[in-house]
Every structure is written in structure tokens, then in C-alpha cells.
Amino acid sequence: MKPLITLEGVNKYYGDYHALRDIDLTIGEGEFFSLLGPSGCGKTTLLRTIAGFETVSDGLVAIGGKDMAGVPANLRPTNMVFQSYAIFPHLSVAENVAFGLRKRPDIDKRTAVTEALSMVGLAGYEKRAAHALSGGQRQRVALARALILKPKVLLLDEPLSALDKKMREQMQVELIKLQRHVGITFILVTHDQEEALVMSDRIAVMFEGRIGQLADAETLYRRPRNRQVAEFIGKMNFLEADVQPAAEGYDLRVAGLGAVSVAAAQAPEPVHGSAGVVGLRPETLNLLFDGETTKQMLVDGQVDEVVYYGDMTYYDVRIQGVEKPLNIAMKNVIGRPVLDVGAPTRVVWDPRALVLFDRNG
Ligand code: ATP
């Protein structure tokens, strides 16, 4: 990865409020990078800091090896797509897109607009009135306008949040294709973990102005470094565990499951002391149905709650020695019944799916 954007020791205060705390970050050329986190964690502030709409209180922001201190937003090699699109409804599509060129009389408008519109799949829409477009099409006009100046970095602040679920999923795929096609760096702000997982090469998960973990989607999901990240990225069951360091990992005694050994890699951060918590994603657990056998580990349980989703059923299953029922996601397969509340069952679990956390981590 060739670095394009570097942030070193970035802090941002709004008065007394410490909105960004010691951010160190490198974003690569051509990378699809996401800033993900709950409301108020500072992701928009970080994006605006890169764009030049906010000044940093302390630290370095460099783009292409150049310190951006004192460089105003319009002179940075970045462009921003806002949540609201900021499309002018009384103008045509072409006029909206050409608005991105207002300070560049040197560029031939018509060719640039045609090129930008074809990039976002709206070739031939030049004359259409902007108010006569669907939400998804408006979003594409906003993208075309932001891309027309061929920035090195496109900054996207919750660009899909105004769209309905189906349209959002469609635009996610389109944005990935667009990013691959144009090859420039995209930085996306989102509070939607699924959106970040689907779209990004790498994701920075933020909490309270800090980066909690920076990794690719699979690492974040399978090896979250602490419970806060684990809980933000999807669902996870947590069970108390006694921990003994072993030669190549840890020996554990897990509440409800018993004795098991795990590899060092299953504890993304080293565990100090003897108190731990193990995490298990709902889809790594299975139920054993009548007539089925397994060589894997089993524990007896009882169905406490059933939520049927069509393709999946989510079960809460009580096991002995654990207060909170285990959440288990089962794919619905022909020939397997949906169990009723109260039914006895057996839970199949795989020690390799355990993630070990420090209890205080
Ligand atoms: P959301 O998803 O809700 O937009 P966010 O993670 O993008 O949240 P930011 O907009 O970056 O969060 O805001 C981070 C914190 O800084 C919030 O507590 C917010 O209230 C505060 N903040 C943001 N802008 C300002 C400002 N101009 N003046 C004072 N406080 C601000």
C-alpha cells in the first residue's frame, strides 16, 4: 500500500470538549477506507479535518507527503459528498454536475460533465431536471459533481443514509464498482457496521474520539481486540473464563462449556491475569437436530426464545452455569424443523471460534 494520507498525533478540541484524541493513521492510495463508530465518536470531525473544513488543535495532517496545515479545503486534493447531497432541484443534471467546475474555467464543461455522468451510470441524463430524479439517482449526481475535478481523495459523509434499505444495498455495490473503476481513495463515514464491512478495504472503528481498532473487515469481525469493538461489529455471546497461559496460547475453563485450549491468535490482545471473557459469534454455534451426529463439542440446552427470519432462525438457548442464554443463528434448511420455546436441544460449538478477551479489556 502506497501511503497517501498521514495523520500523526491529531487532537481536536471544541472549547473544552476533546473530540479527537491522539489519532495516528495512514490511508493508502486507491484504498476504500471507512470510519465507523457510534453517534458522536468523532468520525465526521476526522473526515472534516482531512477535508480542511476543521483545523486540528494539535498534530499533523499530510496528503501526498505535503503538510496540509494552513491549506484551505478548496486547495486540497480532496472532495466531499455530503449526506444531504446538496443537489439544486431547479437545475438540470448537467448544471448540477457542472457546479463542481465553477472555479475552473479552463476545463471544457460539456466533455467533463459527460465523462463524469457516464462514470456514475447516468450517461444521457444531462437535460433531466434534478427534482425529477430518484434518491439513488440524486446520489449519483452528487458523486459525479464531486468526481468531476478528479480529486485524489473522495470523502463521503454517510452518503447512503437517506436511502431505503434496498436502494442502499444497491448503491453500496455501485460505490464499490465506482471506486475500483476510478481507482482513487475513498474515505467513508458511516455508523452502519454492515455497510463498512461490505465496502471497505480497511475500517477504523472509533469510540469517544479514539480509534478502537483499525483492520480489514474479516479481522474486525473474527478477531475484535476488545468487547467494545466486538459488540459494535455484530452480535457476540460472552462467557466468563478462567485463564491459564500455556505454551502456545491459553488453557481455559469456560462457564457453561468447560475446559478448552485456545491458540494465542484467538486472543487478539494478550490476557494478563487469570480472569477472561470468551466471545462466540451466534453463527459459530449450531443446534444438533434429531437424527444428526457430530464429532464436535456439545452442550445440553433448552430453547428460551425463537425469532424466525425466513432464511435464518435466531434462537436463545439456556445452558447450565450461564445466566444469559446463548444467541444462536441457524440457517433454515429443508428437513430441519423450527424448534419451539421450551424444547430441549443440544448446542454444537467449536473451540476454534472462541475469541478471548481480558475481563477488564
Ligand atoms: P454522528 O454519527 O452523530 O454524526 P460523529 O461520530 O460524526 O457522529 P462528530 O460530528 O464528529 O461525531 O462529533 C463528535 C463530537 O464533537 C460530538 O460530541 C459533537 O457534539 C462534538 N462537535 C462536533 N462539532 C462541533 C462543533 N462545531 N462545536 C462543538 N462541538 C462539536
mmCIF file with all atom_site columns, N, CA and C in Angstrom, residues 240-297:
data_model
loop_
_atom_site.group_PDB
_atom_site.id
_atom_site.type_symbol
_atom_site.label_atom_id
_atom_site.label_alt_id
_atom_site.label_comp_id
_atom_site.label_asym_id
_atom_site.label_entity_id
_atom_site.label_seq_id
_atom_site.pdbx_PDB_ins_code
_atom_site.Cartn_x
_atom_site.Cartn_y
_atom_site.Cartn_z
_atom_site.occupancy
_atom_site.B_iso_or_equiv
_atom_site.pdbx_formal_charge
_atom_site.auth_seq_id
_atom_site.auth_comp_id
_atom_site.auth_asym_id
_atom_site.auth_atom_id
_atom_site.pdbx_PDB_model_num
ATOM 1   N N  . GLU A 1 240 ? -17.859 -15.976 30.896 1.00 0.00 ? 240 GLU A N  1
ATOM 2   C CA . GLU A 1 240 ? -16.711 -15.805 31.795 1.00 0.00 ? 240 GLU A CA 1
ATOM 3   C C  . GLU A 1 240 ? -15.773 -16.994 31.656 1.00 0.00 ? 240 GLU A C  1
ATOM 4   N N  . ALA A 1 241 ? -14.459 -16.736 31.812 1.00 0.00 ? 241 ALA A N  1
ATOM 5   C CA . ALA A 1 241 ? -13.498 -17.837 31.701 1.00 0.00 ? 241 ALA A CA 1
ATOM 6   C C  . ALA A 1 241 ? -12.324 -17.625 32.655 1.00 0.00 ? 241 ALA A C  1
ATOM 7   N N  . ASP A 1 242 ? -11.854 -18.729 33.250 1.00 0.00 ? 242 ASP A N  1
ATOM 8   C CA . ASP A 1 242 ? -10.592 -18.691 33.998 1.00 0.00 ? 242 ASP A CA 1
ATOM 9   C C  . ASP A 1 242 ? -9.487  -18.975 32.997 1.00 0.00 ? 242 ASP A C  1
ATOM 10  N N  . VAL A 1 243 ? -8.410  -18.213 33.114 1.00 0.00 ? 243 VAL A N  1
ATOM 11  C CA . VAL A 1 243 ? -7.359  -18.281 32.089 1.00 0.00 ? 243 VAL A CA 1
ATOM 12  C C  . VAL A 1 243 ? -6.025  -18.724 32.690 1.00 0.00 ? 243 VAL A C  1
ATOM 13  N N  . GLN A 1 244 ? -5.384  -19.684 32.037 1.00 0.00 ? 244 GLN A N  1
ATOM 14  C CA . GLN A 1 244 ? -4.025  -20.096 32.381 1.00 0.00 ? 244 GLN A CA 1
ATOM 15  C C  . GLN A 1 244 ? -3.175  -19.977 31.126 1.00 0.00 ? 244 GLN A C  1
ATOM 16  N N  . PRO A 1 245 ? -2.114  -19.174 31.129 1.00 0.00 ? 245 PRO A N  1
ATOM 17  C CA . PRO A 1 245 ? -1.257  -19.137 29.943 1.00 0.00 ? 245 PRO A CA 1
ATOM 18  C C  . PRO A 1 245 ? -0.646  -20.512 29.696 1.00 0.00 ? 245 PRO A C  1
ATOM 19  N N  . ALA A 1 246 ? -0.551  -20.921 28.446 1.00 0.00 ? 246 ALA A N  1
ATOM 20  C CA . ALA A 1 246 ? 0.035   -22.219 28.098 1.00 0.00 ? 246 ALA A CA 1
ATOM 21  C C  . ALA A 1 246 ? 1.138   -21.974 27.072 1.00 0.00 ? 246 ALA A C  1
ATOM 22  N N  . ALA A 1 247 ? 1.800   -23.042 26.634 1.00 0.00 ? 247 ALA A N  1
ATOM 23  C CA . ALA A 1 247 ? 2.958   -22.897 25.754 1.00 0.00 ? 247 ALA A CA 1
ATOM 24  C C  . ALA A 1 247 ? 2.584   -22.138 24.468 1.00 0.00 ? 247 ALA A C  1
ATOM 25  N N  . GLU A 1 248 ? 1.468   -22.492 23.851 1.00 0.00 ? 248 GLU A N  1
ATOM 26  C CA . GLU A 1 248 ? 1.136   -21.870 22.561 1.00 0.00 ? 248 GLU A CA 1
ATOM 27  C C  . GLU A 1 248 ? -0.218  -21.170 22.576 1.00 0.00 ? 248 GLU A C  1
ATOM 28  N N  . GLY A 1 249 ? -0.605  -20.680 23.729 1.00 0.00 ? 249 GLY A N  1
ATOM 29  C CA . GLY A 1 249 ? -1.892  -19.995 23.813 1.00 0.00 ? 249 GLY A CA 1
ATOM 30  C C  . GLY A 1 249 ? -2.355  -19.951 25.251 1.00 0.00 ? 249 GLY A C  1
ATOM 31  N N  . TYR A 1 250 ? -3.586  -20.388 25.453 1.00 0.00 ? 250 TYR A N  1
ATOM 32  C CA . TYR A 1 250 ? -4.159  -20.335 26.796 1.00 0.00 ? 250 TYR A CA 1
ATOM 33  C C  . TYR A 1 250 ? -4.984  -21.586 27.064 1.00 0.00 ? 250 TYR A C  1
ATOM 34  N N  . ASP A 1 251 ? -4.933  -22.056 28.313 1.00 0.00 ? 251 ASP A N  1
ATOM 35  C CA . ASP A 1 251 ? -5.872  -23.088 28.750 1.00 0.00 ? 251 ASP A CA 1
ATOM 36  C C  . ASP A 1 251 ? -7.000  -22.376 29.493 1.00 0.00 ? 251 ASP A C  1
ATOM 37  N N  . LEU A 1 252 ? -8.220  -22.722 29.126 1.00 0.00 ? 252 LEU A N  1
ATOM 38  C CA . LEU A 1 252 ? -9.365  -22.002 29.697 1.00 0.00 ? 252 LEU A CA 1
ATOM 39  C C  . LEU A 1 252 ? -10.320 -22.952 30.380 1.00 0.00 ? 252 LEU A C  1
ATOM 40  N N  . ARG A 1 253 ? -11.032 -22.404 31.352 1.00 0.00 ? 253 ARG A N  1
ATOM 41  C CA . ARG A 1 253 ? -12.213 -23.085 31.887 1.00 0.00 ? 253 ARG A CA 1
ATOM 42  C C  . ARG A 1 253 ? -13.371 -22.117 31.679 1.00 0.00 ? 253 ARG A C  1
ATOM 43  N N  . VAL A 1 254 ? -14.225 -22.444 30.722 1.00 0.00 ? 254 VAL A N  1
ATOM 44  C CA . VAL A 1 254 ? -15.252 -21.503 30.293 1.00 0.00 ? 254 VAL A CA 1
ATOM 45  C C  . VAL A 1 254 ? -16.580 -21.859 30.950 1.00 0.00 ? 254 VAL A C  1
ATOM 46  N N  . ALA A 1 255 ? -17.227 -20.854 31.528 1.00 0.00 ? 255 ALA A N  1
ATOM 47  C CA . ALA A 1 255 ? -18.528 -21.078 32.175 1.00 0.00 ? 255 ALA A CA 1
ATOM 48  C C  . ALA A 1 255 ? -19.500 -21.710 31.187 1.00 0.00 ? 255 ALA A C  1
ATOM 49  N N  . GLY A 1 256 ? -20.118 -22.805 31.582 1.00 0.00 ? 256 GLY A N  1
ATOM 50  C CA . GLY A 1 256 ? -21.127 -23.459 30.751 1.00 0.00 ? 256 GLY A CA 1
ATOM 51  C C  . GLY A 1 256 ? -20.553 -24.411 29.719 1.00 0.00 ? 256 GLY A C  1
ATOM 52  N N  . LEU A 1 257 ? -19.288 -24.217 29.323 1.00 0.00 ? 257 LEU A N  1
ATOM 53  C CA . LEU A 1 257 ? -18.710 -25.051 28.264 1.00 0.00 ? 257 LEU A CA 1
ATOM 54  C C  . LEU A 1 257 ? -17.628 -25.990 28.776 1.00 0.00 ? 257 LEU A C  1
ATOM 55  N N  . GLY A 1 258 ? -16.871 -25.579 29.800 1.00 0.00 ? 258 GLY A N  1
ATOM 56  C CA . GLY A 1 258 ? -15.854 -26.456 30.371 1.00 0.00 ? 258 GLY A CA 1
ATOM 57  C C  . GLY A 1 258 ? -14.447 -26.113 29.916 1.00 0.00 ? 258 GLY A C  1
ATOM 58  N N  . ALA A 1 259 ? -13.548 -27.120 30.033 1.00 0.00 ? 259 ALA A N  1
ATOM 59  C CA . ALA A 1 259 ? -12.122 -26.881 29.784 1.00 0.00 ? 259 ALA A CA 1
ATOM 60  C C  . ALA A 1 259 ? -11.827 -26.926 28.287 1.00 0.00 ? 259 ALA A C  1
ATOM 61  N N  . VAL A 1 260 ? -10.982 -25.985 27.850 1.00 0.00 ? 260 VAL A N  1
ATOM 62  C CA . VAL A 1 260 ? -10.632 -25.921 26.435 1.00 0.00 ? 260 VAL A CA 1
ATOM 63  C C  . VAL A 1 260 ? -9.326  -25.122 26.289 1.00 0.00 ? 260 VAL A C  1
ATOM 64  N N  . SER A 1 261 ? -8.565  -25.446 25.241 1.00 0.00 ? 261 SER A N  1
ATOM 65  C CA . SER A 1 261 ? -7.346  -24.671 24.975 1.00 0.00 ? 261 SER A CA 1
ATOM 66  C C  . SER A 1 261 ? -7.552  -23.851 23.721 1.00 0.00 ? 261 SER A C  1
ATOM 67  N N  . VAL A 1 262 ? -7.002  -22.643 23.718 1.00 0.00 ? 262 VAL A N  1
ATOM 68  C CA . VAL A 1 262 ? -7.103  -21.821 22.503 1.00 0.00 ? 262 VAL A CA 1
ATOM 69  C C  . VAL A 1 262 ? -5.711  -21.345 22.096 1.00 0.00 ? 262 VAL A C  1
ATOM 70  N N  . ALA A 1 263 ? -5.553  -21.071 20.796 1.00 0.00 ? 263 ALA A N  1
ATOM 71  C CA . ALA A 1 263 ? -4.284  -20.581 20.258 1.00 0.00 ? 263 ALA A CA 1
ATOM 72  C C  . ALA A 1 263 ? -4.093  -19.119 20.645 1.00 0.00 ? 263 ALA A C  1
ATOM 73  N N  . ALA A 1 264 ? -2.838  -18.688 20.656 1.00 0.00 ? 264 ALA A N  1
ATOM 74  C CA . ALA A 1 264 ? -2.535  -17.301 21.040 1.00 0.00 ? 264 ALA A CA 1
ATOM 75  C C  . ALA A 1 264 ? -3.278  -16.309 20.133 1.00 0.00 ? 264 ALA A C  1
ATOM 76  N N  . ALA A 1 265 ? -3.419  -16.661 18.857 1.00 0.00 ? 265 ALA A N  1
ATOM 77  C CA . ALA A 1 265 ? -4.075  -15.748 17.908 1.00 0.00 ? 265 ALA A CA 1
ATOM 78  C C  . ALA A 1 265 ? -5.546  -15.521 18.241 1.00 0.00 ? 265 ALA A C  1
ATOM 79  N N  . GLN A 1 266 ? -6.104  -16.389 19.074 1.00 0.00 ? 266 GLN A N  1
ATOM 80  C CA . GLN A 1 266 ? -7.513  -16.212 19.433 1.00 0.00 ? 266 GLN A CA 1
ATOM 81  C C  . GLN A 1 266 ? -7.699  -15.164 20.539 1.00 0.00 ? 266 GLN A C  1
ATOM 82  N N  . ALA A 1 267 ? -6.576  -14.684 21.065 1.00 0.00 ? 267 ALA A N  1
ATOM 83  C CA . ALA A 1 267 ? -6.632  -13.560 21.997 1.00 0.00 ? 267 ALA A CA 1
ATOM 84  C C  . ALA A 1 267 ? -5.926  -12.391 21.301 1.00 0.00 ? 267 ALA A C  1
ATOM 85  N N  . PRO A 1 268 ? -6.673  -11.560 20.570 1.00 0.00 ? 268 PRO A N  1
ATOM 86  C CA . PRO A 1 268 ? -6.031  -10.507 19.783 1.00 0.00 ? 268 PRO A CA 1
ATOM 87  C C  . PRO A 1 268 ? -5.163  -9.569  20.621 1.00 0.00 ? 268 PRO A C  1
ATOM 88  N N  . GLU A 1 269 ? -5.516  -9.359  21.871 1.00 0.00 ? 269 GLU A N  1
ATOM 89  C CA . GLU A 1 269 ? -4.668  -8.612  22.797 1.00 0.00 ? 269 GLU A CA 1
ATOM 90  C C  . GLU A 1 269 ? -4.280  -9.580  23.905 1.00 0.00 ? 269 GLU A C  1
ATOM 91  N N  . PRO A 1 270 ? -3.012  -9.565  24.365 1.00 0.00 ? 270 PRO A N  1
ATOM 92  C CA . PRO A 1 270 ? -2.612  -10.515 25.403 1.00 0.00 ? 270 PRO A CA 1
ATOM 93  C C  . PRO A 1 270 ? -3.485  -10.388 26.653 1.00 0.00 ? 270 PRO A C  1
ATOM 94  N N  . VAL A 1 271 ? -3.758  -11.522 27.289 1.00 0.00 ? 271 VAL A N  1
ATOM 95  C CA . VAL A 1 271 ? -4.564  -11.503 28.510 1.00 0.00 ? 271 VAL A CA 1
ATOM 96  C C  . VAL A 1 271 ? -3.625  -11.541 29.710 1.00 0.00 ? 271 VAL A C  1
ATOM 97  N N  . HIS A 1 272 ? -3.744  -10.553 30.578 1.00 0.00 ? 272 HIS A N  1
ATOM 98  C CA . HIS A 1 272 ? -2.924  -10.509 31.785 1.00 0.00 ? 272 HIS A CA 1
ATOM 99  C C  . HIS A 1 272 ? -3.796  -10.946 32.949 1.00 0.00 ? 272 HIS A C  1
ATOM 100 N N  . GLY A 1 273 ? -3.269  -11.802 33.786 1.00 0.00 ? 273 GLY A N  1
ATOM 101 C CA . GLY A 1 273 ? -4.064  -12.268 34.913 1.00 0.00 ? 273 GLY A CA 1
ATOM 102 C C  . GLY A 1 273 ? -4.896  -13.476 34.528 1.00 0.00 ? 273 GLY A C  1
ATOM 103 N N  . SER A 1 274 ? -5.727  -13.915 35.463 1.00 0.00 ? 274 SER A N  1
ATOM 104 C CA . SER A 1 274 ? -6.412  -15.187 35.271 1.00 0.00 ? 274 SER A CA 1
ATOM 105 C C  . SER A 1 274 ? -7.888  -15.029 34.941 1.00 0.00 ? 274 SER A C  1
ATOM 106 N N  . ALA A 1 275 ? -8.341  -13.771 34.780 1.00 0.00 ? 275 ALA A N  1
ATOM 107 C CA . ALA A 1 275 ? -9.768  -13.565 34.516 1.00 0.00 ? 275 ALA A CA 1
ATOM 108 C C  . ALA A 1 275 ? -9.984  -13.132 33.070 1.00 0.00 ? 275 ALA A C  1
ATOM 109 N N  . GLY A 1 276 ? -10.765 -13.916 32.383 1.00 0.00 ? 276 GLY A N  1
ATOM 110 C CA . GLY A 1 276 ? -11.029 -13.592 30.977 1.00 0.00 ? 276 GLY A CA 1
ATOM 111 C C  . GLY A 1 276 ? -12.491 -13.701 30.640 1.00 0.00 ? 276 GLY A C  1
ATOM 112 N N  . VAL A 1 277 ? -12.797 -13.330 29.420 1.00 0.00 ? 277 VAL A N  1
ATOM 113 C CA . VAL A 1 277 ? -14.142 -13.491 28.877 1.00 0.00 ? 277 VAL A CA 1
ATOM 114 C C  . VAL A 1 277 ? -13.969 -14.048 27.474 1.00 0.00 ? 277 VAL A C  1
ATOM 115 N N  . VAL A 1 278 ? -14.724 -15.078 27.125 1.00 0.00 ? 278 VAL A N  1
ATOM 116 C CA . VAL A 1 278 ? -14.646 -15.541 25.745 1.00 0.00 ? 278 VAL A CA 1
ATOM 117 C C  . VAL A 1 278 ? -15.882 -15.066 24.986 1.00 0.00 ? 278 VAL A C  1
ATOM 118 N N  . GLY A 1 279 ? -15.663 -14.803 23.715 1.00 0.00 ? 279 GLY A N  1
ATOM 119 C CA . GLY A 1 279 ? -16.747 -14.381 22.838 1.00 0.00 ? 279 GLY A CA 1
ATOM 120 C C  . GLY A 1 279 ? -16.986 -15.430 21.779 1.00 0.00 ? 279 GLY A C  1
ATOM 121 N N  . LEU A 1 280 ? -18.261 -15.628 21.449 1.00 0.00 ? 280 LEU A N  1
ATOM 122 C CA . LEU A 1 280 ? -18.656 -16.567 20.394 1.00 0.00 ? 280 LEU A CA 1
ATOM 123 C C  . LEU A 1 280 ? -19.721 -15.913 19.535 1.00 0.00 ? 280 LEU A C  1
ATOM 124 N N  . ARG A 1 281 ? -19.463 -15.790 18.250 1.00 0.00 ? 281 ARG A N  1
ATOM 125 C CA . ARG A 1 281 ? -20.468 -15.229 17.346 1.00 0.00 ? 281 ARG A CA 1
ATOM 126 C C  . ARG A 1 281 ? -21.644 -16.206 17.217 1.00 0.00 ? 281 ARG A C  1
ATOM 127 N N  . PRO A 1 282 ? -22.871 -15.698 17.080 1.00 0.00 ? 282 PRO A N  1
ATOM 128 C CA . PRO A 1 282 ? -24.062 -16.574 17.020 1.00 0.00 ? 282 PRO A CA 1
ATOM 129 C C  . PRO A 1 282 ? -23.995 -17.618 15.904 1.00 0.00 ? 282 PRO A C  1
ATOM 130 N N  . GLU A 1 283 ? -23.360 -17.279 14.769 1.00 0.00 ? 283 GLU A N  1
ATOM 131 C CA . GLU A 1 283 ? -23.348 -18.228 13.653 1.00 0.00 ? 283 GLU A CA 1
ATOM 132 C C  . GLU A 1 283 ? -22.240 -19.280 13.790 1.00 0.00 ? 283 GLU A C  1
ATOM 133 N N  . THR A 1 284 ? -21.370 -19.132 14.808 1.00 0.00 ? 284 THR A N  1
ATOM 134 C CA . THR A 1 284 ? -20.373 -20.180 15.028 1.00 0.00 ? 284 THR A CA 1
ATOM 135 C C  . THR A 1 284 ? -20.946 -21.287 15.919 1.00 0.00 ? 284 THR A C  1
ATOM 136 N N  . LEU A 1 285 ? -22.128 -21.041 16.473 1.00 0.00 ? 285 LEU A N  1
ATOM 137 C CA . LEU A 1 285 ? -22.812 -22.066 17.270 1.00 0.00 ? 285 LEU A CA 1
ATOM 138 C C  . LEU A 1 285 ? -23.881 -22.735 16.414 1.00 0.00 ? 285 LEU A C  1
ATOM 139 N N  . ASN A 1 286 ? -24.157 -23.988 16.699 1.00 0.00 ? 286 ASN A N  1
ATOM 140 C CA . ASN A 1 286 ? -25.180 -24.723 15.946 1.00 0.00 ? 286 ASN A CA 1
ATOM 141 C C  . ASN A 1 286 ? -26.035 -25.532 16.897 1.00 0.00 ? 286 ASN A C  1
ATOM 142 N N  . LEU A 1 287 ? -27.213 -25.904 16.433 1.00 0.00 ? 287 LEU A N  1
ATOM 143 C CA . LEU A 1 287 ? -28.025 -26.849 17.214 1.00 0.00 ? 287 LEU A CA 1
ATOM 144 C C  . LEU A 1 287 ? -27.953 -28.203 16.524 1.00 0.00 ? 287 LEU A C  1
ATOM 145 N N  . LEU A 1 288 ? -27.959 -29.248 17.318 1.00 0.00 ? 288 LEU A N  1
ATOM 146 C CA . LEU A 1 288 ? -27.954 -30.605 16.760 1.00 0.00 ? 288 LEU A CA 1
ATOM 147 C C  . LEU A 1 288 ? -29.401 -31.104 16.726 1.00 0.00 ? 288 LEU A C  1
ATOM 148 N N  . PHE A 1 289 ? -29.879 -31.399 15.544 1.00 0.00 ? 289 PHE A N  1
ATOM 149 C CA . PHE A 1 289 ? -31.274 -31.829 15.392 1.00 0.00 ? 289 PHE A CA 1
ATOM 150 C C  . PHE A 1 289 ? -31.375 -33.352 15.475 1.00 0.00 ? 289 PHE A C  1
ATOM 151 N N  . ASP A 1 290 ? -32.581 -33.846 15.735 1.00 0.00 ? 290 ASP A N  1
ATOM 152 C CA . ASP A 1 290 ? -32.815 -35.288 15.881 1.00 0.00 ? 290 ASP A CA 1
ATOM 153 C C  . ASP A 1 290 ? -32.261 -36.024 14.667 1.00 0.00 ? 290 ASP A C  1
ATOM 154 N N  . GLY A 1 291 ? -31.544 -37.117 14.914 1.00 0.00 ? 291 GLY A N  1
ATOM 155 C CA . GLY A 1 291 ? -31.019 -37.929 13.817 1.00 0.00 ? 291 GLY A CA 1
ATOM 156 C C  . GLY A 1 291 ? -29.654 -37.472 13.331 1.00 0.00 ? 291 GLY A C  1
ATOM 157 N N  . GLU A 1 292 ? -29.189 -36.296 13.795 1.00 0.00 ? 292 GLU A N  1
ATOM 158 C CA . GLU A 1 292 ? -27.873 -35.805 13.353 1.00 0.00 ? 292 GLU A CA 1
ATOM 159 C C  . GLU A 1 292 ? -26.805 -36.209 14.370 1.00 0.00 ? 292 GLU A C  1
ATOM 160 N N  . THR A 1 293 ? -25.577 -36.358 13.879 1.00 0.00 ? 293 THR A N  1
ATOM 161 C CA . THR A 1 293 ? -24.455 -36.652 14.788 1.00 0.00 ? 293 THR A CA 1
ATOM 162 C C  . THR A 1 293 ? -23.351 -35.637 14.523 1.00 0.00 ? 293 THR A C  1
ATOM 163 N N  . THR A 1 294 ? -22.435 -35.521 15.467 1.00 0.00 ? 294 THR A N  1
ATOM 164 C CA . THR A 1 294 ? -21.293 -34.617 15.282 1.00 0.00 ? 294 THR A CA 1
ATOM 165 C C  . THR A 1 294 ? -20.107 -35.129 16.073 1.00 0.00 ? 294 THR A C  1
ATOM 166 N N  . LYS A 1 295 ? -18.908 -34.780 15.611 1.00 0.00 ? 295 LYS A N  1
ATOM 167 C CA . LYS A 1 295 ? -17.706 -35.099 16.391 1.00 0.00 ? 295 LYS A CA 1
ATOM 168 C C  . LYS A 1 295 ? -17.267 -33.881 17.192 1.00 0.00 ? 295 LYS A C  1
ATOM 169 N N  . GLN A 1 296 ? -18.015 -32.798 17.021 1.00 0.00 ? 296 GLN A N  1
ATOM 170 C CA . GLN A 1 296 ? -17.632 -31.564 17.706 1.00 0.00 ? 296 GLN A CA 1
ATOM 171 C C  . GLN A 1 296 ? -18.146 -31.543 19.139 1.00 0.00 ? 296 GLN A C  1
ATOM 172 N N  . MET A 1 297 ? -17.779 -30.480 19.851 1.00 0.00 ? 297 MET A N  1
ATOM 173 C CA . MET A 1 297 ? -18.156 -30.346 21.256 1.00 0.00 ? 297 MET A CA 1
ATOM 174 C C  . MET A 1 297 ? -19.655 -30.051 21.359 1.00 0.00 ? 297 MET A C  1
#
